[in-house]
Amino acid sequence: MPNIQRNLNHISYIAGISAGALAAAATKAAAASLLLKIDYESVDFHTEDDKLISIPVRQIPHPESTFLREFAVSIGNSSVPGLNGISEIHAVVERVRRLSDIPDKLFIVPEYINLYLDGDDSIARNPEGSDIGPFMYPAIDKKARTLIFQAAADVLHFADVMPLLKITLSCASINQRPALATITGCMGNIVPTSQNDILIEIAKTIEEQYESGIRHVLAVPGNSGHKYIQDATHISMAHIIRCRNYLGDTIDMAATVGMENFLLVGNASKIIRLAAGIMDTHTWNADGRREVLSLHTVLAGGTISQARIIQDIATTEQMLSKLTEWGLRDAVLRSVCYKIGDYVRNRIGGRPMKFGVIPIHYNYGILGQTPDISNVMAAVSREQFALSIKQ
């Protein structure tokens, strides 16, 4: 049984902890908040000698920006190599909107081509001949860089998106005295994000909505409510449930807590998989899009040759384009949505919650809807509108 050591305010001195581990913990917390909307209070780290260290983290608010998150680890009186005179280590994780915004002399590695690592003026720069890294790059050694990149990549694995992210480390000195930090790593690893972390966050959001009086759920797969979804449905996205890829679990939670209506709207690439009974839509778990659309091409009156063409197409957009060219898209999606209705009804399992599902594509708009959806849409739309007025 690993030894668990915790401190609610700052990281206590523990043999084997390093500046790299602390920076990686702050990076994971910032990335999880930005991409998964999970706000950790602590991040667990496994040392090489099987100690489980819970590293307290805290968020630094940036209300002016939705594109970045910053988390810090307070060191207190701990003696951490490379952090003499330092009281806190910070990590900012932000989306990169233009490659021209990326400065020179920062770290990038082939394994994580969409991640960039930098340090601000509080991080030392390598002199010529340094064994830590290239000349004038941030003083972050290879072990620390590996920990930090792995921490961010672990979150990206669950985010189901691949944005360009820049990680910037900084430090606060004790009593504002000048001090430069060197970030060195150690053997060990940040404990990976688990599926349970995501499900807990979804459950918490549903429970909070129910306690606030909401009874009609609007759920969106993926990581955020997209403007094209709101434009297509004309429903306010004031209080959506971001169900990520856990569509079935989200349905279970909403039905169990006592929600009256459940409307699932979102990208067709995710929604279509429900017609195969796939309730966890992570691509690495199951895909099924080609199988669903090729089968329903035949069921909607298409030919076996057309179904075989669908089987050989890589993307949802290309499949929809081909179905549109053949004049079969509406008939195929009606058949798909009818089957989705069967699977969702079975998932709810006789509980009184009513439901509706709408697959949407950013070019084609609403592609279809499950049967008997009008009352569900009306209830959700009224409540979402009322909530948006309150805001």
mmCIF file of C-alpha atoms in Angstrom:
data_model
loop_
_atom_site.group_PDB
_atom_site.id
_atom_site.type_symbol
_atom_site.label_atom_id
_atom_site.label_comp_id
_atom_site.label_asym_id
_atom_site.label_seq_id
_atom_site.Cartn_x
_atom_site.Cartn_y
_atom_site.Cartn_z
ATOM 1 C CA MET A 1 0.000 0.000 0.000
ATOM 2 C CA PRO A 2 1.622 3.311 -1.049
ATOM 3 C CA ASN A 3 2.357 5.879 1.637
ATOM 4 C CA ILE A 4 0.021 8.877 1.173
ATOM 5 C CA GLN A 5 1.253 12.231 2.454
ATOM 6 C CA ARG A 6 -0.984 15.303 2.347
ATOM 7 C CA ASN A 7 -0.881 18.936 3.351
ATOM 8 C CA LEU A 8 -3.808 21.253 2.714
ATOM 9 C CA ASN A 9 -1.772 24.451 2.319
ATOM 10 C CA HIS A 10 1.564 23.650 0.756
ATOM 11 C CA ILE A 11 3.808 20.789 -0.205
ATOM 12 C CA SER A 12 5.716 19.470 2.812
ATOM 13 C CA TYR A 13 9.326 18.401 2.465
ATOM 14 C CA ILE A 14 9.457 14.851 1.136
ATOM 15 C CA ALA A 15 12.597 13.135 -0.073
ATOM 16 C CA GLY A 16 12.410 12.581 -3.818
ATOM 17 C CA ILE A 17 10.114 15.478 -4.692
ATOM 18 C CA SER A 18 11.460 17.887 -7.273
ATOM 19 C CA ALA A 19 10.711 21.196 -8.905
ATOM 20 C CA GLY A 20 9.822 19.238 -12.043
ATOM 21 C CA ALA A 21 7.200 17.217 -10.178
ATOM 22 C CA LEU A 22 5.657 20.393 -8.730
ATOM 23 C CA ALA A 23 5.636 22.078 -12.139
ATOM 24 C CA ALA A 24 4.040 18.998 -13.687
ATOM 25 C CA ALA A 25 1.330 18.991 -10.988
ATOM 26 C CA ALA A 26 0.509 22.641 -11.666
ATOM 27 C CA THR A 27 0.527 21.932 -15.421
ATOM 28 C CA LYS A 28 -1.907 19.032 -15.090
ATOM 29 C CA ALA A 29 -4.258 21.110 -12.955
ATOM 30 C CA ALA A 30 -4.170 24.037 -15.405
ATOM 31 C CA ALA A 31 -4.689 21.811 -18.456
ATOM 32 C CA ALA A 32 -7.555 19.915 -16.797
ATOM 33 C CA SER A 33 -9.286 23.166 -15.859
ATOM 34 C CA LEU A 34 -8.888 24.581 -19.370
ATOM 35 C CA LEU A 35 -9.865 21.498 -21.373
ATOM 36 C CA LEU A 36 -12.006 19.379 -19.052
ATOM 37 C CA LYS A 37 -13.445 22.025 -16.693
ATOM 38 C CA ILE A 38 -12.088 20.006 -13.758
ATOM 39 C CA ASP A 39 -10.626 22.140 -10.962
ATOM 40 C CA TYR A 40 -8.276 20.002 -8.912
ATOM 41 C CA GLU A 41 -7.408 20.911 -5.330
ATOM 42 C CA SER A 42 -4.512 18.461 -5.357
ATOM 43 C CA VAL A 43 -2.645 16.347 -7.884
ATOM 44 C CA ASP A 44 -1.125 12.980 -6.981
ATOM 45 C CA PHE A 45 2.482 12.083 -7.786
ATOM 46 C CA HIS A 46 4.040 8.630 -7.566
ATOM 47 C CA THR A 47 7.727 8.644 -6.603
ATOM 48 C CA GLU A 48 10.052 5.931 -7.844
ATOM 49 C CA ASP A 49 10.071 4.337 -4.358
ATOM 50 C CA ASP A 50 6.250 3.962 -4.459
ATOM 51 C CA LYS A 51 5.291 6.911 -2.286
ATOM 52 C CA LEU A 52 2.043 8.576 -3.286
ATOM 53 C CA ILE A 53 2.359 12.310 -2.690
ATOM 54 C CA SER A 54 -0.703 14.540 -2.890
ATOM 55 C CA ILE A 55 0.484 17.944 -4.125
ATOM 56 C CA PRO A 56 -1.931 20.779 -3.212
ATOM 57 C CA VAL A 57 -2.626 23.201 -6.072
ATOM 58 C CA ARG A 58 -4.646 26.388 -6.299
ATOM 59 C CA GLN A 59 -6.053 28.323 -9.219
ATOM 60 C CA ILE A 60 -4.921 31.843 -10.040
ATOM 61 C CA PRO A 61 -7.995 33.580 -11.551
ATOM 62 C CA HIS A 62 -7.846 35.128 -15.024
ATOM 63 C CA PRO A 63 -11.437 36.307 -15.534
ATOM 64 C CA GLU A 64 -10.436 38.312 -18.593
ATOM 65 C CA SER A 65 -9.454 35.232 -20.596
ATOM 66 C CA THR A 66 -11.182 31.947 -21.386
ATOM 67 C CA PHE A 67 -8.157 30.707 -23.324
ATOM 68 C CA LEU A 68 -5.812 30.079 -20.407
ATOM 69 C CA ARG A 69 -5.657 28.678 -16.894
ATOM 70 C CA GLU A 70 -3.006 29.202 -14.227
ATOM 71 C CA PHE A 71 -2.367 26.996 -11.193
ATOM 72 C CA ALA A 72 0.255 27.301 -8.466
ATOM 73 C CA VAL A 73 1.959 25.073 -5.917
ATOM 74 C CA SER A 74 3.053 26.722 -2.657
ATOM 75 C CA ILE A 75 6.351 25.373 -1.385
ATOM 76 C CA GLY A 76 6.209 26.765 2.144
ATOM 77 C CA ASN A 77 9.340 25.948 4.126
ATOM 78 C CA SER A 78 10.226 22.953 1.974
ATOM 79 C CA SER A 79 13.694 22.622 0.542
ATOM 80 C CA VAL A 80 13.325 21.705 -3.105
ATOM 81 C CA PRO A 81 16.429 21.512 -5.326
ATOM 82 C CA GLY A 82 16.619 24.436 -7.733
ATOM 83 C CA LEU A 83 14.053 26.508 -5.827
ATOM 84 C CA ASN A 84 16.155 28.302 -3.223
ATOM 85 C CA GLY A 85 14.437 31.556 -2.301
ATOM 86 C CA ILE A 86 11.262 30.501 -4.129
ATOM 87 C CA SER A 87 7.864 30.355 -2.416
ATOM 88 C CA GLU A 88 5.643 29.189 -5.288
ATOM 89 C CA ILE A 89 5.873 27.580 -8.696
ATOM 90 C CA HIS A 90 3.219 28.427 -11.308
ATOM 91 C CA ALA A 91 2.112 26.920 -14.617
ATOM 92 C CA VAL A 92 0.013 28.720 -17.210
ATOM 93 C CA VAL A 93 -1.575 26.565 -19.918
ATOM 94 C CA GLU A 94 -3.044 28.520 -22.813
ATOM 95 C CA ARG A 95 -4.418 27.816 -26.257
ATOM 96 C CA VAL A 96 -2.198 29.024 -29.094
ATOM 97 C CA ARG A 97 -4.304 30.758 -31.707
ATOM 98 C CA ARG A 98 -1.495 31.699 -34.101
ATOM 99 C CA LEU A 99 1.857 29.976 -34.567
ATOM 100 C CA SER A 100 3.385 33.446 -34.886
ATOM 101 C CA ASP A 101 2.594 33.893 -31.169
ATOM 102 C CA ILE A 102 5.138 31.180 -30.298
ATOM 103 C CA PRO A 103 8.504 32.715 -29.330
ATOM 104 C CA ASP A 104 11.920 31.255 -30.089
ATOM 105 C CA LYS A 105 13.943 29.257 -27.592
ATOM 106 C CA LEU A 106 11.243 27.130 -26.041
ATOM 107 C CA PHE A 107 10.903 23.360 -25.856
ATOM 108 C CA ILE A 108 8.956 21.091 -28.180
ATOM 109 C CA VAL A 109 9.383 17.348 -28.669
ATOM 110 C CA PRO A 110 8.185 15.038 -31.486
ATOM 111 C CA GLU A 111 6.020 12.912 -29.156
ATOM 112 C CA TYR A 112 3.901 15.943 -28.224
ATOM 113 C CA ILE A 113 4.083 18.076 -31.337
ATOM 114 C CA ASN A 114 1.147 20.276 -30.254
ATOM 115 C CA LEU A 115 2.707 21.193 -26.866
ATOM 116 C CA TYR A 116 5.196 24.003 -26.221
ATOM 117 C CA LEU A 117 7.090 24.603 -22.979
ATOM 118 C CA ASP A 118 8.559 27.929 -21.903
ATOM 119 C CA GLY A 119 9.545 29.819 -18.779
ATOM 120 C CA ASP A 120 9.187 33.495 -17.924
ATOM 121 C CA ASP A 121 11.832 35.819 -16.491
ATOM 122 C CA SER A 122 11.706 34.106 -13.083
ATOM 123 C CA ILE A 123 13.112 30.909 -14.618
ATOM 124 C CA ALA A 124 16.868 30.923 -15.160
ATOM 125 C CA ARG A 125 18.287 30.685 -18.688
ATOM 126 C CA ASN A 126 20.920 28.137 -19.615
ATOM 127 C CA PRO A 127 24.483 29.381 -20.021
ATOM 128 C CA GLU A 128 26.691 28.095 -22.840
ATOM 129 C CA GLY A 129 27.692 24.486 -22.328
ATOM 130 C CA SER A 130 24.902 23.767 -19.856
ATOM 131 C CA ASP A 131 24.003 20.102 -19.362
ATOM 132 C CA ILE A 132 20.383 21.117 -18.662
ATOM 133 C CA GLY A 133 19.538 22.308 -22.149
ATOM 134 C CA PRO A 134 20.396 24.556 -25.096
ATOM 135 C CA PHE A 135 21.943 27.991 -24.621
ATOM 136 C CA MET A 136 19.460 30.644 -23.432
ATOM 137 C CA TYR A 137 16.587 28.191 -23.225
ATOM 138 C CA PRO A 138 14.650 28.040 -19.915
ATOM 139 C CA ALA A 139 16.542 26.080 -17.259
ATOM 140 C CA ILE A 140 14.202 23.070 -17.296
ATOM 141 C CA ASP A 141 16.069 19.780 -17.465
ATOM 142 C CA LYS A 142 15.064 16.780 -19.562
ATOM 143 C CA LYS A 143 13.465 14.795 -16.725
ATOM 144 C CA ALA A 144 11.354 17.779 -15.701
ATOM 145 C CA ARG A 145 10.355 18.453 -19.296
ATOM 146 C CA THR A 146 9.277 14.834 -19.683
ATOM 147 C CA LEU A 147 7.098 15.018 -16.554
ATOM 148 C CA ILE A 148 5.502 18.282 -17.652
ATOM 149 C CA PHE A 149 4.786 17.173 -21.211
ATOM 150 C CA GLN A 150 3.335 13.861 -19.975
ATOM 151 C CA ALA A 151 1.066 15.670 -17.505
ATOM 152 C CA ALA A 152 -0.408 17.872 -20.247
ATOM 153 C CA ALA A 153 -0.657 15.017 -22.773
ATOM 154 C CA ASP A 154 -2.549 12.887 -20.248
ATOM 155 C CA VAL A 155 -5.268 15.546 -20.017
ATOM 156 C CA LEU A 156 -5.382 15.913 -23.808
ATOM 157 C CA HIS A 157 -6.033 12.180 -24.056
ATOM 158 C CA PHE A 158 -9.356 12.687 -22.279
ATOM 159 C CA ALA A 159 -10.153 16.012 -23.907
ATOM 160 C CA ASP A 160 -10.675 14.350 -27.303
ATOM 161 C CA VAL A 161 -9.278 17.444 -29.034
ATOM 162 C CA MET A 162 -5.760 18.372 -30.102
ATOM 163 C CA PRO A 163 -5.324 22.137 -29.698
ATOM 164 C CA LEU A 164 -1.922 23.789 -29.705
ATOM 165 C CA LEU A 165 -1.053 24.496 -26.072
ATOM 166 C CA LYS A 166 1.715 26.607 -24.609
ATOM 167 C CA ILE A 167 2.877 25.838 -21.072
ATOM 168 C CA THR A 168 4.678 28.674 -19.312
ATOM 169 C CA LEU A 169 6.362 28.143 -15.951
ATOM 170 C CA SER A 170 7.060 30.922 -13.472
ATOM 171 C CA CYS A 171 8.018 31.287 -9.836
ATOM 172 C CA ALA A 172 7.294 33.673 -6.988
ATOM 173 C CA SER A 173 10.213 34.511 -4.707
ATOM 174 C CA ILE A 174 10.149 34.755 -0.925
ATOM 175 C CA ASN A 175 9.440 38.326 0.235
ATOM 176 C CA GLN A 176 9.778 39.485 -3.388
ATOM 177 C CA ARG A 177 13.539 39.107 -3.223
ATOM 178 C CA PRO A 178 15.214 38.482 -6.584
ATOM 179 C CA ALA A 179 15.543 34.773 -7.235
ATOM 180 C CA LEU A 180 15.786 32.579 -10.310
ATOM 181 C CA ALA A 181 14.508 29.024 -10.378
ATOM 182 C CA THR A 182 16.000 25.987 -12.068
ATOM 183 C CA ILE A 183 13.429 23.269 -12.773
ATOM 184 C CA THR A 184 14.905 19.799 -12.380
ATOM 185 C CA GLY A 185 13.042 16.521 -12.485
ATOM 186 C CA CYS A 186 13.125 13.216 -10.690
ATOM 187 C CA MET A 187 12.064 9.647 -11.302
ATOM 188 C CA GLY A 188 8.342 9.199 -10.839
ATOM 189 C CA ASN A 189 5.166 10.262 -12.561
ATOM 190 C CA ILE A 190 2.021 12.306 -12.159
ATOM 191 C CA VAL A 191 -0.876 9.926 -11.485
ATOM 192 C CA PRO A 192 -2.887 9.850 -14.729
ATOM 193 C CA THR A 193 -6.328 11.382 -15.066
ATOM 194 C CA SER A 194 -8.953 8.679 -14.734
ATOM 195 C CA GLN A 195 -12.343 8.215 -16.334
ATOM 196 C CA ASN A 196 -13.750 8.535 -12.835
ATOM 197 C CA ASP A 197 -12.380 12.105 -12.557
ATOM 198 C CA ILE A 198 -14.426 13.093 -15.608
ATOM 199 C CA LEU A 199 -17.559 11.279 -14.466
ATOM 200 C CA ILE A 200 -17.391 12.898 -11.022
ATOM 201 C CA GLU A 201 -17.279 16.343 -12.645
ATOM 202 C CA ILE A 202 -20.273 15.533 -14.878
ATOM 203 C CA ALA A 203 -22.225 14.155 -11.907
ATOM 204 C CA LYS A 204 -21.419 17.232 -9.837
ATOM 205 C CA THR A 205 -22.696 19.530 -12.593
ATOM 206 C CA ILE A 206 -25.943 17.562 -12.951
ATOM 207 C CA GLU A 207 -26.519 17.557 -9.188
ATOM 208 C CA GLU A 208 -25.834 21.302 -8.971
ATOM 209 C CA GLN A 209 -28.319 21.958 -11.770
ATOM 210 C CA TYR A 210 -30.976 19.797 -10.102
ATOM 211 C CA GLU A 211 -30.478 21.506 -6.743
ATOM 212 C CA SER A 212 -30.815 24.909 -8.432
ATOM 213 C CA GLY A 213 -34.232 23.901 -9.794
ATOM 214 C CA ILE A 214 -33.313 22.805 -13.323
ATOM 215 C CA ARG A 215 -35.358 19.843 -14.528
ATOM 216 C CA HIS A 216 -34.758 19.854 -18.286
ATOM 217 C CA VAL A 217 -31.190 18.901 -19.260
ATOM 218 C CA LEU A 218 -29.377 20.173 -22.328
ATOM 219 C CA ALA A 219 -26.335 17.958 -22.908
ATOM 220 C CA VAL A 220 -23.568 18.437 -25.468
ATOM 221 C CA PRO A 221 -20.837 15.875 -26.196
ATOM 222 C CA GLY A 222 -17.252 16.989 -26.650
ATOM 223 C CA ASN A 223 -15.617 19.677 -24.557
ATOM 224 C CA SER A 224 -17.750 22.761 -25.040
ATOM 225 C CA GLY A 225 -21.007 24.111 -26.410
ATOM 226 C CA HIS A 226 -20.296 25.238 -29.957
ATOM 227 C CA LYS A 227 -21.848 28.305 -31.511
ATOM 228 C CA TYR A 228 -23.020 26.372 -34.553
ATOM 229 C CA ILE A 229 -25.126 24.149 -32.252
ATOM 230 C CA GLN A 230 -26.856 27.166 -30.725
ATOM 231 C CA ASP A 231 -27.356 28.710 -34.155
ATOM 232 C CA ALA A 232 -28.880 25.491 -35.518
ATOM 233 C CA THR A 233 -31.239 24.779 -32.617
ATOM 234 C CA HIS A 234 -31.981 28.368 -31.520
ATOM 235 C CA ILE A 235 -31.676 27.142 -27.931
ATOM 236 C CA SER A 236 -29.623 29.105 -25.412
ATOM 237 C CA MET A 237 -26.535 27.288 -24.150
ATOM 238 C CA ALA A 238 -26.613 29.075 -20.800
ATOM 239 C CA HIS A 239 -26.529 25.924 -18.688
ATOM 240 C CA ILE A 240 -25.393 22.945 -20.720
ATOM 241 C CA ILE A 241 -23.995 19.655 -19.444
ATOM 242 C CA ARG A 242 -20.710 18.905 -21.182
ATOM 243 C CA CYS A 243 -20.911 15.135 -21.261
ATOM 244 C CA ARG A 244 -17.552 14.712 -23.076
ATOM 245 C CA ASN A 245 -17.632 11.221 -24.572
ATOM 246 C CA TYR A 246 -19.673 9.656 -21.759
ATOM 247 C CA LEU A 247 -23.116 9.891 -23.290
ATOM 248 C CA GLY A 248 -24.540 6.786 -21.643
ATOM 249 C CA ASP A 249 -23.232 7.653 -18.186
ATOM 250 C CA THR A 250 -24.641 11.174 -18.481
ATOM 251 C CA ILE A 251 -28.065 9.784 -19.414
ATOM 252 C CA ASP A 252 -27.894 7.470 -16.380
ATOM 253 C CA MET A 253 -26.972 10.306 -14.023
ATOM 254 C CA ALA A 254 -29.703 12.631 -15.282
ATOM 255 C CA ALA A 255 -32.374 9.929 -15.034
ATOM 256 C CA THR A 256 -31.214 8.848 -11.576
ATOM 257 C CA VAL A 257 -31.224 12.359 -10.099
ATOM 258 C CA GLY A 258 -34.780 12.917 -11.330
ATOM 259 C CA MET A 259 -34.500 15.119 -14.423
ATOM 260 C CA GLU A 260 -37.734 15.278 -16.409
ATOM 261 C CA ASN A 261 -36.372 15.884 -19.925
ATOM 262 C CA PHE A 262 -33.004 15.197 -21.509
ATOM 263 C CA LEU A 263 -32.016 16.783 -24.818
ATOM 264 C CA LEU A 264 -28.719 15.675 -26.347
ATOM 265 C CA VAL A 265 -27.495 17.830 -29.218
ATOM 266 C CA GLY A 266 -24.098 17.849 -30.806
ATOM 267 C CA ASN A 267 -21.661 16.946 -33.496
ATOM 268 C CA ALA A 268 -22.907 14.174 -35.736
ATOM 269 C CA SER A 269 -19.575 12.340 -35.516
ATOM 270 C CA LYS A 270 -20.343 11.603 -31.857
ATOM 271 C CA ILE A 271 -24.121 11.257 -31.998
ATOM 272 C CA ILE A 272 -24.207 8.819 -34.932
ATOM 273 C CA ARG A 273 -22.355 6.213 -32.870
ATOM 274 C CA LEU A 274 -25.372 5.888 -30.588
ATOM 275 C CA ALA A 275 -27.149 4.077 -33.433
ATOM 276 C CA ALA A 276 -24.721 1.193 -32.877
ATOM 277 C CA GLY A 277 -25.330 1.222 -29.125
ATOM 278 C CA ILE A 278 -21.952 2.915 -28.529
ATOM 279 C CA MET A 279 -22.468 5.005 -25.405
ATOM 280 C CA ASP A 280 -18.790 5.866 -24.785
ATOM 281 C CA THR A 281 -17.808 7.720 -27.946
ATOM 282 C CA HIS A 282 -14.038 7.950 -27.464
ATOM 283 C CA THR A 283 -12.562 7.050 -30.835
ATOM 284 C CA TRP A 284 -10.086 4.679 -29.208
ATOM 285 C CA ASN A 285 -12.992 2.837 -27.557
ATOM 286 C CA ALA A 286 -15.127 2.360 -30.664
ATOM 287 C CA ASP A 287 -15.892 4.248 -33.853
ATOM 288 C CA GLY A 288 -18.777 2.711 -35.759
ATOM 289 C CA ARG A 289 -19.624 5.685 -37.982
ATOM 290 C CA ARG A 290 -18.948 3.886 -41.267
ATOM 291 C CA GLU A 291 -20.804 0.797 -40.088
ATOM 292 C CA VAL A 292 -23.826 2.829 -38.989
ATOM 293 C CA LEU A 293 -24.074 4.956 -42.129
ATOM 294 C CA SER A 294 -23.395 2.091 -44.558
ATOM 295 C CA LEU A 295 -26.064 -0.106 -42.911
ATOM 296 C CA HIS A 296 -28.641 2.664 -42.868
ATOM 297 C CA THR A 297 -27.806 3.551 -46.467
ATOM 298 C CA VAL A 298 -29.148 0.122 -47.413
ATOM 299 C CA LEU A 299 -32.070 0.351 -44.978
ATOM 300 C CA ALA A 300 -33.032 3.716 -46.517
ATOM 301 C CA GLY A 301 -33.114 2.312 -50.055
ATOM 302 C CA GLY A 302 -29.505 2.656 -51.144
ATOM 303 C CA THR A 303 -27.531 -0.057 -52.882
ATOM 304 C CA ILE A 304 -24.896 -2.442 -51.619
ATOM 305 C CA SER A 305 -22.376 -0.653 -53.866
ATOM 306 C CA GLN A 306 -23.183 2.665 -52.180
ATOM 307 C CA ALA A 307 -22.825 1.047 -48.745
ATOM 308 C CA ARG A 308 -19.393 -0.248 -49.755
ATOM 309 C CA ILE A 309 -18.361 3.254 -50.826
ATOM 310 C CA ILE A 310 -19.386 4.607 -47.401
ATOM 311 C CA GLN A 311 -17.304 1.855 -45.774
ATOM 312 C CA ASP A 312 -14.184 3.180 -47.513
ATOM 313 C CA ILE A 313 -14.644 6.871 -46.543
ATOM 314 C CA ALA A 314 -12.573 8.282 -43.679
ATOM 315 C CA THR A 315 -14.528 11.234 -42.283
ATOM 316 C CA THR A 316 -18.132 11.971 -41.321
ATOM 317 C CA GLU A 317 -18.145 15.062 -43.530
ATOM 318 C CA GLN A 318 -17.123 13.038 -46.589
ATOM 319 C CA MET A 319 -19.787 10.410 -45.848
ATOM 320 C CA LEU A 320 -22.481 13.069 -45.497
ATOM 321 C CA SER A 321 -21.303 14.718 -48.708
ATOM 322 C CA LYS A 322 -21.611 11.434 -50.578
ATOM 323 C CA LEU A 323 -25.087 10.750 -49.121
ATOM 324 C CA THR A 324 -26.130 14.282 -50.137
ATOM 325 C CA GLU A 325 -24.829 13.685 -53.670
ATOM 326 C CA TRP A 326 -26.941 10.524 -53.908
ATOM 327 C CA GLY A 327 -30.028 12.239 -52.494
ATOM 328 C CA LEU A 328 -30.100 9.813 -49.570
ATOM 329 C CA ARG A 329 -28.924 11.937 -46.650
ATOM 330 C CA ASP A 330 -32.306 12.786 -45.123
ATOM 331 C CA ALA A 331 -33.629 9.221 -45.436
ATOM 332 C CA VAL A 332 -30.447 7.715 -43.975
ATOM 333 C CA LEU A 333 -30.414 10.097 -41.012
ATOM 334 C CA ARG A 334 -34.107 9.457 -40.305
ATOM 335 C CA SER A 335 -33.295 5.762 -40.085
ATOM 336 C CA VAL A 336 -30.222 6.454 -37.916
ATOM 337 C CA CYS A 337 -32.180 8.677 -35.523
ATOM 338 C CA TYR A 338 -34.935 6.099 -35.165
ATOM 339 C CA LYS A 339 -32.325 3.547 -34.077
ATOM 340 C CA ILE A 340 -30.696 6.059 -31.730
ATOM 341 C CA GLY A 341 -34.091 6.488 -30.100
ATOM 342 C CA ASP A 342 -34.321 2.740 -29.501
ATOM 343 C CA TYR A 343 -30.915 2.571 -27.812
ATOM 344 C CA VAL A 344 -31.436 5.651 -25.634
ATOM 345 C CA ARG A 345 -34.885 4.418 -24.574
ATOM 346 C CA ASN A 346 -33.329 1.104 -23.550
ATOM 347 C CA ARG A 347 -30.603 2.950 -21.648
ATOM 348 C CA ILE A 348 -33.162 4.956 -19.656
ATOM 349 C CA GLY A 349 -34.789 1.633 -18.857
ATOM 350 C CA GLY A 350 -38.315 2.601 -17.927
ATOM 351 C CA ARG A 351 -37.386 5.570 -15.752
ATOM 352 C CA PRO A 352 -39.758 8.515 -16.321
ATOM 353 C CA MET A 353 -37.260 10.875 -17.974
ATOM 354 C CA LYS A 354 -38.207 11.802 -21.549
ATOM 355 C CA PHE A 355 -35.471 12.396 -24.109
ATOM 356 C CA GLY A 356 -34.566 13.730 -27.515
ATOM 357 C CA VAL A 357 -31.382 13.481 -29.585
ATOM 358 C CA ILE A 358 -30.342 15.802 -32.423
ATOM 359 C CA PRO A 359 -27.208 15.220 -34.543
ATOM 360 C CA ILE A 360 -25.833 18.445 -36.038
ATOM 361 C CA HIS A 361 -23.116 19.183 -38.587
ATOM 362 C CA TYR A 362 -21.490 22.587 -38.853
ATOM 363 C CA ASN A 363 -22.008 22.657 -42.650
ATOM 364 C CA TYR A 364 -25.355 20.850 -42.984
ATOM 365 C CA GLY A 365 -27.053 22.003 -39.777
ATOM 366 C CA ILE A 366 -29.599 19.719 -38.092
ATOM 367 C CA LEU A 367 -29.408 16.270 -39.691
ATOM 368 C CA GLY A 368 -32.389 14.678 -37.975
ATOM 369 C CA GLN A 369 -33.993 13.998 -34.629
ATOM 370 C CA THR A 370 -35.322 11.099 -32.619
ATOM 371 C CA PRO A 371 -39.112 10.504 -32.639
ATOM 372 C CA ASP A 372 -41.497 12.372 -30.307
ATOM 373 C CA ILE A 373 -39.030 15.129 -29.512
ATOM 374 C CA SER A 374 -41.183 18.273 -29.734
ATOM 375 C CA ASN A 375 -42.262 18.423 -26.090
ATOM 376 C CA VAL A 376 -38.711 17.760 -24.896
ATOM 377 C CA MET A 377 -37.314 20.540 -27.092
ATOM 378 C CA ALA A 378 -39.985 22.974 -25.944
ATOM 379 C CA ALA A 379 -39.347 22.290 -22.234
ATOM 380 C CA VAL A 380 -35.571 22.551 -22.580
ATOM 381 C CA SER A 381 -35.784 25.670 -24.736
ATOM 382 C CA ARG A 382 -38.096 27.482 -22.280
ATOM 383 C CA GLU A 383 -35.906 26.657 -19.302
ATOM 384 C CA GLN A 384 -32.650 27.556 -21.032
ATOM 385 C CA PHE A 385 -34.151 30.867 -22.168
ATOM 386 C CA ALA A 386 -35.307 31.626 -18.605
ATOM 387 C CA LEU A 387 -31.846 30.819 -17.274
ATOM 388 C CA SER A 388 -30.174 33.059 -19.850
ATOM 389 C CA ILE A 389 -32.476 35.947 -18.826
ATOM 390 C CA LYS A 390 -31.482 35.466 -15.170
ATOM 391 C CA GLN A 391 -27.825 35.760 -16.114
#
